[in-house]
Coordinates of C-alpha atoms and ligand atoms in Angstrom, one line a residue:
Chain A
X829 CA -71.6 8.2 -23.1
X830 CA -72.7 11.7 -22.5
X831 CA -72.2 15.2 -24.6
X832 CA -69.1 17.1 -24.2
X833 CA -70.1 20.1 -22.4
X834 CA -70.1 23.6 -23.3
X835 CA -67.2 25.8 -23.7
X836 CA -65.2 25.5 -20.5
X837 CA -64.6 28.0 -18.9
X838 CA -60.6 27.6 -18.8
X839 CA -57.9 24.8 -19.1
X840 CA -57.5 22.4 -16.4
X841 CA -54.9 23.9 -14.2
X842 CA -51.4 22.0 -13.6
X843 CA -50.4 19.9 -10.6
X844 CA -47.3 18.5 -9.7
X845 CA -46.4 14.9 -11.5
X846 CA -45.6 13.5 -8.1
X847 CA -42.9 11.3 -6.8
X848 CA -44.4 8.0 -7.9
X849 CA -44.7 8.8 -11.1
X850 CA -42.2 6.5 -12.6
X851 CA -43.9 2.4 -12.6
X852 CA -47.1 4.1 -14.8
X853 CA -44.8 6.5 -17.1
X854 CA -41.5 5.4 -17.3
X855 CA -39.8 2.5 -19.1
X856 CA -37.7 1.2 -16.1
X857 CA -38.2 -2.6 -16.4
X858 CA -39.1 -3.1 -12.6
X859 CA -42.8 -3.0 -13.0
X860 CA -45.1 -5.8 -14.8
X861 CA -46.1 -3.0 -17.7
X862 CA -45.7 -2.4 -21.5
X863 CA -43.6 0.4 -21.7
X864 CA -44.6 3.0 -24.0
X865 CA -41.9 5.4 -23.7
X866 CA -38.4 5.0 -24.1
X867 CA -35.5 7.1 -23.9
X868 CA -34.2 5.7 -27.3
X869 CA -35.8 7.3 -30.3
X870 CA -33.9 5.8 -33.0
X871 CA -35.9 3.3 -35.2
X872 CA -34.6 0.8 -37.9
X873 CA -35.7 3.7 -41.0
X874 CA -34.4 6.7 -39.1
X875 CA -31.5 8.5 -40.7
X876 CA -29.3 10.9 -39.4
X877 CA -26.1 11.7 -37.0
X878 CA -26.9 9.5 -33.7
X879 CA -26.4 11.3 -31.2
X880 CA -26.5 10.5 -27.2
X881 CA -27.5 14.0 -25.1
X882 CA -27.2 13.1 -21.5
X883 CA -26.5 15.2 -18.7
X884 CA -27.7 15.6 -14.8
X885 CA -30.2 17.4 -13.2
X886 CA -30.0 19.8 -9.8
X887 CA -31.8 21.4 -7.5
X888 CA -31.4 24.9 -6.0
X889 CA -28.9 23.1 -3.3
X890 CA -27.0 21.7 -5.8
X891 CA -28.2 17.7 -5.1
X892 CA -29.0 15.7 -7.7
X893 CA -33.2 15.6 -8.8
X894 CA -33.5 11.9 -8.8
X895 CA -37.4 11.8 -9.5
X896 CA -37.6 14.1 -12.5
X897 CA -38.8 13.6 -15.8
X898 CA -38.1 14.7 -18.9
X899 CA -39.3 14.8 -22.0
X900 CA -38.1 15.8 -25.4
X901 CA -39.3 16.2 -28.9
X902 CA -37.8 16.7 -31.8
X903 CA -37.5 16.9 -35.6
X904 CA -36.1 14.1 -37.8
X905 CA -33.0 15.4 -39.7
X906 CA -34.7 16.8 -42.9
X907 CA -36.5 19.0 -40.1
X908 CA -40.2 17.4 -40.0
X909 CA -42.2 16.4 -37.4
X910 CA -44.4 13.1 -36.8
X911 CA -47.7 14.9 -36.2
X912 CA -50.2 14.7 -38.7
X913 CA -50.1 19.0 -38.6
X914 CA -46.3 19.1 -40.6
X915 CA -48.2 18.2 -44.1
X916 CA -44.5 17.2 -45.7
X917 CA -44.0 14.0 -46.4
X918 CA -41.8 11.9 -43.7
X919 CA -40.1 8.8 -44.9
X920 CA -39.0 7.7 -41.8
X921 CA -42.1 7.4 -40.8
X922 CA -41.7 5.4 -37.5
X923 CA -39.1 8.0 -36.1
X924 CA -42.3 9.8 -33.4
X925 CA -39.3 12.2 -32.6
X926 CA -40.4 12.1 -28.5
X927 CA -38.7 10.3 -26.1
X928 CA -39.3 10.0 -22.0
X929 CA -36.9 9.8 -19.1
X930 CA -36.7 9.3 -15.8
X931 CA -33.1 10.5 -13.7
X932 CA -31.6 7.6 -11.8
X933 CA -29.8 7.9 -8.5
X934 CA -27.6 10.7 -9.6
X935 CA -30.3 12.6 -11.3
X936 CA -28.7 11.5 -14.6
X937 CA -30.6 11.2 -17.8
X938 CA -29.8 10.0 -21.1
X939 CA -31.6 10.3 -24.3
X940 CA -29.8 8.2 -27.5
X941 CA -31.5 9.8 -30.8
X942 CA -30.2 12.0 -34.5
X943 CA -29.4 15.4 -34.6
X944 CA -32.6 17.5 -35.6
X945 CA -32.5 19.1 -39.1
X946 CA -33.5 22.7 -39.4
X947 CA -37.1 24.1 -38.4
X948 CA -37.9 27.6 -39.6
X949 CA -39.8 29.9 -37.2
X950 CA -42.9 31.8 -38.0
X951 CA -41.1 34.4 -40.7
X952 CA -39.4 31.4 -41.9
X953 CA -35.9 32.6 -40.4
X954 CA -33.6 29.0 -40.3
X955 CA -33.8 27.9 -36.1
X956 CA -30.4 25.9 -35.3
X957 CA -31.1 21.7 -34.1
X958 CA -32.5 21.9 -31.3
X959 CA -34.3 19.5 -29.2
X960 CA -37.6 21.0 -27.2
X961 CA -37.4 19.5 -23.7
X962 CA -40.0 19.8 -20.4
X963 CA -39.0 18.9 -17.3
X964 CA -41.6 17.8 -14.6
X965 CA -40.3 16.5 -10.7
X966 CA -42.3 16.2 -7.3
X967 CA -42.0 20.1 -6.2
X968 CA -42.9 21.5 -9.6
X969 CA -46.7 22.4 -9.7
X970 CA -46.1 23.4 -13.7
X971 CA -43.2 21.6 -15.8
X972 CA -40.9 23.7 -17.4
X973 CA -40.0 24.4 -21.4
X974 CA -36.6 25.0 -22.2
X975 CA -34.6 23.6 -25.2
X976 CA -31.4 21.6 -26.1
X977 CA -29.0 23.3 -28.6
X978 CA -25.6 21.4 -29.9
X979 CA -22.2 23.2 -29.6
X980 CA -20.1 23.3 -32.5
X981 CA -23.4 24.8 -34.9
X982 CA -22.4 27.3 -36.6
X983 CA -26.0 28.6 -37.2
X984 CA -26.2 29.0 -32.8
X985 CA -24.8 32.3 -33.3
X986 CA -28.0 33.7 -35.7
X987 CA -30.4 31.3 -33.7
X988 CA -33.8 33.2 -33.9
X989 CA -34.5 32.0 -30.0
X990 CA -30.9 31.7 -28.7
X991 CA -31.0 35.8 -30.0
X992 CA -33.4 36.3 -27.3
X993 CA -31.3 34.8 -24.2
X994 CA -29.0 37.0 -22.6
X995 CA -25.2 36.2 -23.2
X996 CA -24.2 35.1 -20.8
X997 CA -26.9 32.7 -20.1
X998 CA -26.7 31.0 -23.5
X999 CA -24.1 28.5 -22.7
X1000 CA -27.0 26.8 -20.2
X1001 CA -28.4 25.8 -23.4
X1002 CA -26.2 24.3 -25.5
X1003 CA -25.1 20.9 -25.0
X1004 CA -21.4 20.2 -25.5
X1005 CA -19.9 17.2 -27.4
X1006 CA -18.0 15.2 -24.5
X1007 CA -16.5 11.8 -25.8
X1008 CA -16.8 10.2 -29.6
X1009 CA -16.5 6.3 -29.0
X1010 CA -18.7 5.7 -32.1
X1011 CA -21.5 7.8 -31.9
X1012 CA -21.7 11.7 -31.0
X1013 CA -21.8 12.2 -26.9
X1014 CA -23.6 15.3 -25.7
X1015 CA -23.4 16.8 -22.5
X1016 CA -25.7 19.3 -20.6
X1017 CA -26.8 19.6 -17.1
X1018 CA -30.0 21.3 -16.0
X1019 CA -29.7 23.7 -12.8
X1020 CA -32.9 25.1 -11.7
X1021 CA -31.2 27.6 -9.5
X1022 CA -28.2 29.1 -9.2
X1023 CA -26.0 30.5 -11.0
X1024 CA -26.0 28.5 -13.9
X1025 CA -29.7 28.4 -13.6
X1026 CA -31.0 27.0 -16.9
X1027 CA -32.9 29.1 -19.1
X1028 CA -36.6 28.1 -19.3
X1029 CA -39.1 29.5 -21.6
X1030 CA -42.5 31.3 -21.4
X1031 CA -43.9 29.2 -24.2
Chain B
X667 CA -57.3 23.0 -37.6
X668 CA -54.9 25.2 -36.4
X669 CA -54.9 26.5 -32.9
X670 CA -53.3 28.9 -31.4
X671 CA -51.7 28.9 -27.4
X672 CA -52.0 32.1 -25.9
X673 CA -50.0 32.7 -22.9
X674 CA -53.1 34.1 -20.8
X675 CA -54.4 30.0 -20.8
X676 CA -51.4 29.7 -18.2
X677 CA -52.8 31.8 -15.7
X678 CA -55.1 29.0 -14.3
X679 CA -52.2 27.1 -13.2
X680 CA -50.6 27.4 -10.2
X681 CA -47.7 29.9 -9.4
X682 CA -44.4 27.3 -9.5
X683 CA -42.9 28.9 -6.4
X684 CA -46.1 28.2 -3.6
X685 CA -43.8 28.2 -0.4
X686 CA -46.7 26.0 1.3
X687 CA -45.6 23.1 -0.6
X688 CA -42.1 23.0 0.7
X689 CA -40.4 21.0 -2.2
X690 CA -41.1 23.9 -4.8
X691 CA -38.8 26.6 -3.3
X692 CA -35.5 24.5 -4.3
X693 CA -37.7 23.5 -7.4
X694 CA -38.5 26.6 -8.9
X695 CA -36.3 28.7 -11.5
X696 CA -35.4 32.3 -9.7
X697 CA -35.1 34.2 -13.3
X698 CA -37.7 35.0 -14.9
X699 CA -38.8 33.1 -17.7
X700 CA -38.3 34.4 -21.6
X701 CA -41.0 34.8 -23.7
X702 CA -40.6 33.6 -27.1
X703 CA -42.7 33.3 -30.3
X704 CA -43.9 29.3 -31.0
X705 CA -42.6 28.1 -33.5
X706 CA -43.0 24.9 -35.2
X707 CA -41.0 22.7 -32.9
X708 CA -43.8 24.3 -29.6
X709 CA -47.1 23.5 -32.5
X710 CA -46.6 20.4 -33.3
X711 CA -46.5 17.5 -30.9
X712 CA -46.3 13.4 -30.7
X713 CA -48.9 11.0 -31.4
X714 CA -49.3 8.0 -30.1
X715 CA -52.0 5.6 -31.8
X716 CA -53.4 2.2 -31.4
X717 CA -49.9 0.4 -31.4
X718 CA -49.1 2.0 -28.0
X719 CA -52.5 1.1 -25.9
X720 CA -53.5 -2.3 -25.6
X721 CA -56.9 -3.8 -25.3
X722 CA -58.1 -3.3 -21.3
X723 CA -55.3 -1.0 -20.5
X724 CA -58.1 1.4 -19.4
X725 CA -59.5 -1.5 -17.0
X726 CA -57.2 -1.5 -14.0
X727 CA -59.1 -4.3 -12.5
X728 CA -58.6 -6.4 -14.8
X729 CA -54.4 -6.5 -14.2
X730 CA -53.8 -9.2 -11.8
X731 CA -54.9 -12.9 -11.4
X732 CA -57.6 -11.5 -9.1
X733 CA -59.8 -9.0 -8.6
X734 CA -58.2 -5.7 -6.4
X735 CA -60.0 -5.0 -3.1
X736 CA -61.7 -1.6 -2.9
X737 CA -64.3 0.4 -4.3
X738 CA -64.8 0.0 -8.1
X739 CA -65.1 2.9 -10.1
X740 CA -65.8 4.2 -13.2
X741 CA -64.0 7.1 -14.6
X742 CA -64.8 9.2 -17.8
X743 CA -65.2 12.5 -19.5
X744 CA -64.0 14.5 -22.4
X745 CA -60.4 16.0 -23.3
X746 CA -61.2 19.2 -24.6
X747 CA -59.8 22.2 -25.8
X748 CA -60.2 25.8 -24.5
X749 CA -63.4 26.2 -27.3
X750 CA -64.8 23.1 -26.0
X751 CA -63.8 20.8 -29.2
X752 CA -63.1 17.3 -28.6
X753 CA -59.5 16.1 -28.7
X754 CA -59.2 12.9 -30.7
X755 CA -57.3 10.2 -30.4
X756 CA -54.8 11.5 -27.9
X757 CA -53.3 9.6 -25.1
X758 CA -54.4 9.5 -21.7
X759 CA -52.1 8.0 -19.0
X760 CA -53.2 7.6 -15.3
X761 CA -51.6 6.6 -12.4
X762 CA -52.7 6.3 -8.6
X763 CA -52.6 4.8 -5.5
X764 CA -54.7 1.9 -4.0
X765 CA -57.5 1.6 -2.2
X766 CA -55.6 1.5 0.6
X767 CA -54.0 4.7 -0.5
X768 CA -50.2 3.1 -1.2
X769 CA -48.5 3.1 -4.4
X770 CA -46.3 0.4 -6.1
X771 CA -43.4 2.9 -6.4
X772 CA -40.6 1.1 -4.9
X773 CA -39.7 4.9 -2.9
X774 CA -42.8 4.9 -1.4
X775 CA -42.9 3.7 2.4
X776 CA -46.6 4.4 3.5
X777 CA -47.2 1.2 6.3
X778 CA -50.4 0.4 4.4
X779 CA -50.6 -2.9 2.3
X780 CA -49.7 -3.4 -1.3
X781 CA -52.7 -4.9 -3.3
X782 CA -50.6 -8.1 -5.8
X783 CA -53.8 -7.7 -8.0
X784 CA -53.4 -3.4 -8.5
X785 CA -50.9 -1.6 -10.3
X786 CA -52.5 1.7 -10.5
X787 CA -51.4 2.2 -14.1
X788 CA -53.4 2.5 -16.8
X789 CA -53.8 4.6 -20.3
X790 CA -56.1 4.7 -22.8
X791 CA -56.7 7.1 -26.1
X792 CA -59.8 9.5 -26.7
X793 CA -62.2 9.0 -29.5
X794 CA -63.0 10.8 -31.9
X795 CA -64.8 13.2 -30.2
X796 CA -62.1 13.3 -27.3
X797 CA -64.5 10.7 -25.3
X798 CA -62.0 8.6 -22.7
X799 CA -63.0 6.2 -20.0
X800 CA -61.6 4.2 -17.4
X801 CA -62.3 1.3 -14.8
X802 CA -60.4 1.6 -11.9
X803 CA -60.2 1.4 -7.8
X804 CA -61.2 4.9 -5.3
X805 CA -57.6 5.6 -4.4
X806 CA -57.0 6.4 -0.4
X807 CA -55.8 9.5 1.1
X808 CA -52.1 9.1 2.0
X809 CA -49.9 10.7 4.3
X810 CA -46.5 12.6 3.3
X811 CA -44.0 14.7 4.6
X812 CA -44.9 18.2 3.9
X813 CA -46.0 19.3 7.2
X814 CA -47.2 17.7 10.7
X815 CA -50.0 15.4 10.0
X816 CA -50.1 16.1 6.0
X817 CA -52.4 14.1 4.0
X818 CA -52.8 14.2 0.4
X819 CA -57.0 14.3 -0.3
X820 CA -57.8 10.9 -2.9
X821 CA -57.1 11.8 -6.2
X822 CA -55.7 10.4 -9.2
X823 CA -52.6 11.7 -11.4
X824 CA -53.7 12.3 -15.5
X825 CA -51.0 13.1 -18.3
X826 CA -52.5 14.2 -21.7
X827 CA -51.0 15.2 -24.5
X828 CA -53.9 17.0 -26.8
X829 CA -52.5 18.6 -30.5
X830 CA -48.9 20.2 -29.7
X831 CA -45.6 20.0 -27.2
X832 CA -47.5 23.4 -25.0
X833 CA -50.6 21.8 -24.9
X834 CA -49.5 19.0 -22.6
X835 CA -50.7 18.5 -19.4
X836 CA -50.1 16.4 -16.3
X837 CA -52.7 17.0 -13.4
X838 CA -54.4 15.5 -10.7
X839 CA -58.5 14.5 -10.3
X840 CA -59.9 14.8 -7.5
X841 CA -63.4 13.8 -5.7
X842 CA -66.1 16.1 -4.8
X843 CA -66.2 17.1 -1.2
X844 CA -63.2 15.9 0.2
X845 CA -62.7 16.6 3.9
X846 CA -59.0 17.2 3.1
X847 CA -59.2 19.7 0.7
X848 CA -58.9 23.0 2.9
X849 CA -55.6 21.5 4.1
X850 CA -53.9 20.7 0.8
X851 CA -50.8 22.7 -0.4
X852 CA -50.7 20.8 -3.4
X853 CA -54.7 21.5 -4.4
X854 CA -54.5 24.9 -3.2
X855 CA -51.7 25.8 -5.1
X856 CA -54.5 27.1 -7.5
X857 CA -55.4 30.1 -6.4
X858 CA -58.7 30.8 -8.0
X859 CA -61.3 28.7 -7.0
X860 CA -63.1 28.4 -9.5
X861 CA -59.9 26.8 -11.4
X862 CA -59.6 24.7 -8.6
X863 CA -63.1 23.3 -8.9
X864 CA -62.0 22.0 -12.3
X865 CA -60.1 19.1 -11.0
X866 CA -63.0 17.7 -8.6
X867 CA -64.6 15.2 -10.9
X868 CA -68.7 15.3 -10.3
X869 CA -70.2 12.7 -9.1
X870 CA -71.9 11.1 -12.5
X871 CA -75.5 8.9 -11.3
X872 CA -76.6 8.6 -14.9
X873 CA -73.6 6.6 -15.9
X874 CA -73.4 4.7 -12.2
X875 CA -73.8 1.0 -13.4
X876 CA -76.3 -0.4 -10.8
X877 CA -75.0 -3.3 -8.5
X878 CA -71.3 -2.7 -10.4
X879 CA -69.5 0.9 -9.9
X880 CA -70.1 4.4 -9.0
X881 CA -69.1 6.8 -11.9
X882 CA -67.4 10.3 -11.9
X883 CA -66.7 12.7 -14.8
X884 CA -64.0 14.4 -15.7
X885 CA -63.3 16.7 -18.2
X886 CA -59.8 17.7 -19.0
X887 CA -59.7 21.3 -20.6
X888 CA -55.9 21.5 -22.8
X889 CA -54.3 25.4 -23.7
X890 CA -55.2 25.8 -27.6
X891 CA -58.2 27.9 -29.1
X892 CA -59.1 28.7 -32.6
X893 CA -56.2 30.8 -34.3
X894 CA -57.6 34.2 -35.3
X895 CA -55.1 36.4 -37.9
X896 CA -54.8 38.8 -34.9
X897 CA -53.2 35.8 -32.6
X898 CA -50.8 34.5 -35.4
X899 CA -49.9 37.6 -36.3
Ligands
FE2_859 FE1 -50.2 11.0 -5.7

């Protein structure tokens, strides 16, 4: 093993995830490999409101992505994170708050998981649950940042982020409750064109 | 250690919309994106340890009952961040095609045979000093569908995670002096060469093995410098 080298001269650039992306990443059962990813984040010691946010994903035509990926991660519902840099203490400590799908054959995704508590931003201004999510897909050199919101919070309307999306672009963020068989069913489709093209952020 | 992830990193990536590659112009948002400050839920990021990578996942040639036909290779370099630390212990996944240049994906149709003893999977965690290394096979160039006669130069895909949600990466690797390199849409997405040049592994003789494997290196550079008070301001 040799020295790490000098400082580099800049990051690594970005390149597409690909379309064949899904046997080494995903958890999809077809392929002899031990998934390490899931789309189900809830463990045994996790507490919180379960909640399901599932929803589709488009191109600019309007058809269905069927070989995207997303990726979410989130706080528990006392608003910590599993990463060693949030010092607080985390009781349900095998909640990892990130969780990894791949769209099926309708470009459909489903992540089962709890509602997020609240996560203050920088001047320590409450931020409403929200889930962080990137999106990566064959055609996409860079994935993209956007987030998922829930309808129904009250604290959406003094969102610190949510402040900074036009109005009439906001509702491309928030995920609305469908159907309650049980647990909480969340709805929200991601366009990336059009005109309910989804808000992405320059994070 | 607290970093910080200044937007500038970004500008070594490629543009999203690069016409040349066909599928990004249906791909690619047509609004501008919005800036907004990180907050806690952008600097933090998941961690997966020692429960998620399993002895040999890092030796792809070790995955069937046999041994996979190609050219054995080894693999390695450093995760880094934009300062040049080490990234510890953060996951490295990997995926690729076989020698033959075909993948397992069920979608993919390339005529060229499927190896029973190759997956072209594999994952593995940095060190402590952001060291990572694997075994594996020299993928083959494959065609696609981009363009008349469009073939995608050897390479391998990479997804890292390094310290926070912005710092993740998913790239591709791939070898030095590639004939198909000036005909790439997908490699010359990155405009500025010498960005470019940071996803050709070397070529890495000290670390060869003799009468085993060739070696390249390849160092994965992640967004995220030391914080200064005038960044977190
Ligand atoms: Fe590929």
């Amino acid at each position: 093993m040799s020295k790490a080298q000098s400082k580099p001269e800049g990051v690594t650039p970005s390149q597409t995830v690909g379309p064949y992306f899904a046997y080494g990443l995903t958890s999809n059962g077809k392929y002899d490999w031990n998934d390490a990813f899931s789309n189900n984040l809830v463990t045994a010691d996790t507490s919180g409101e379960r909640v399901r946010v599932e929803g589709r994903v488009f191109d600019g035509d309007g058809n269905p992505m069927v070989d995207c990926m997303l990726e979410i991660w989130q706080a528990d519902a006392q608003g910590r994170f599993s990463d060693p840099q949030d010092k607080r203490a985390l009781p349900n400590s095998s909640f990892k708050g990130f969780g990894r799908c791949g769209t099926d054959a309708d470009g459909r995704y489903a992540f089962d998981t709890i509602k997020p508590g609240i996560v203050h931003d920088p001047d320590g201004k409450p931020q409403a649950p929200h889930l962080v999510l990137a999106v990566f897909a064959r055609g996409m050199l860079l994935h993209l940042y956007t987030r998922i919101y829930f309808g129904g919070e009250a604290a959406n309307t003094t969102d610190p982020v949510l402040v900074l999306v036009p109005v009439d672009r906001r509702a491309t963020l928030i995920a609305q409750q469908a159907h309650c068989n049980g647990n909480a069913v969340y709805s929200l489709d991601i366009n990336m064109q059009g005109d309910n093209e989804t808000v992405f952020f320059d994070v | 250690m607290t970093l910080s992830y200044p937007l500038q990193s970004l500008t070594a990536h490629p543009p999203r919309l690069s016409p040349g590659y066909k599928s990004t112009v249906k791909r690619s948002p047509t609004k501008p994106l919005i800036p907004m400050r990180h907050t806690l839920s952008e600097l933090t990021g998941p961690v997966y340890g020692h429960e998620t990578v399993r002895e040999n996942d890092n030796d792809l040639t070790l995955q069937g009952k046999g041994e996979p036909l190609g050219e054995r290779i080894i693999v390695h370099g450093h995760v880094l961040d934009e300062d040049g630390r080490g990234v510890p212990n953060t996951l490295v996944e990997l995926w690729q095609a076989n020698a033959c240049g075909r993948y397992v994906h069920v979608v993919d149709q390339h005529p060229a045979p499927l190896d029973p003893n190759f997956t072209g999977a594999g994952r593995t965690q940095s060190d402590s000093e952001g060291y990572y290394r694997f075994v594996t096979i020299k993928p083959g160039a494959y065609p696609w569908g981009n363009h008349h006669n469009a073939w995608r130069p050897a390479h391998i895909h990479f997804s890292v995670f390094g310290h926070s949600f912005v710092s993740r990466l998913v790239t591709q690797m791939y070898f030095p002096g590639d004939p198909l390199f000036p005909f790439d849409p997908i490699f010359n997405s990155v405009t500025d060469e010498k960005a470019r040049n940071r996803m050709v592994s070397d070529f890495d003789l000290e670390n060869t093995q003799p009468d085993w494997a060739l070696c390249y290196r390849f160092n994965i550079v992640l967004r995220g410098r030391n914080a200064t008070p005038m960044e977190t301001k």
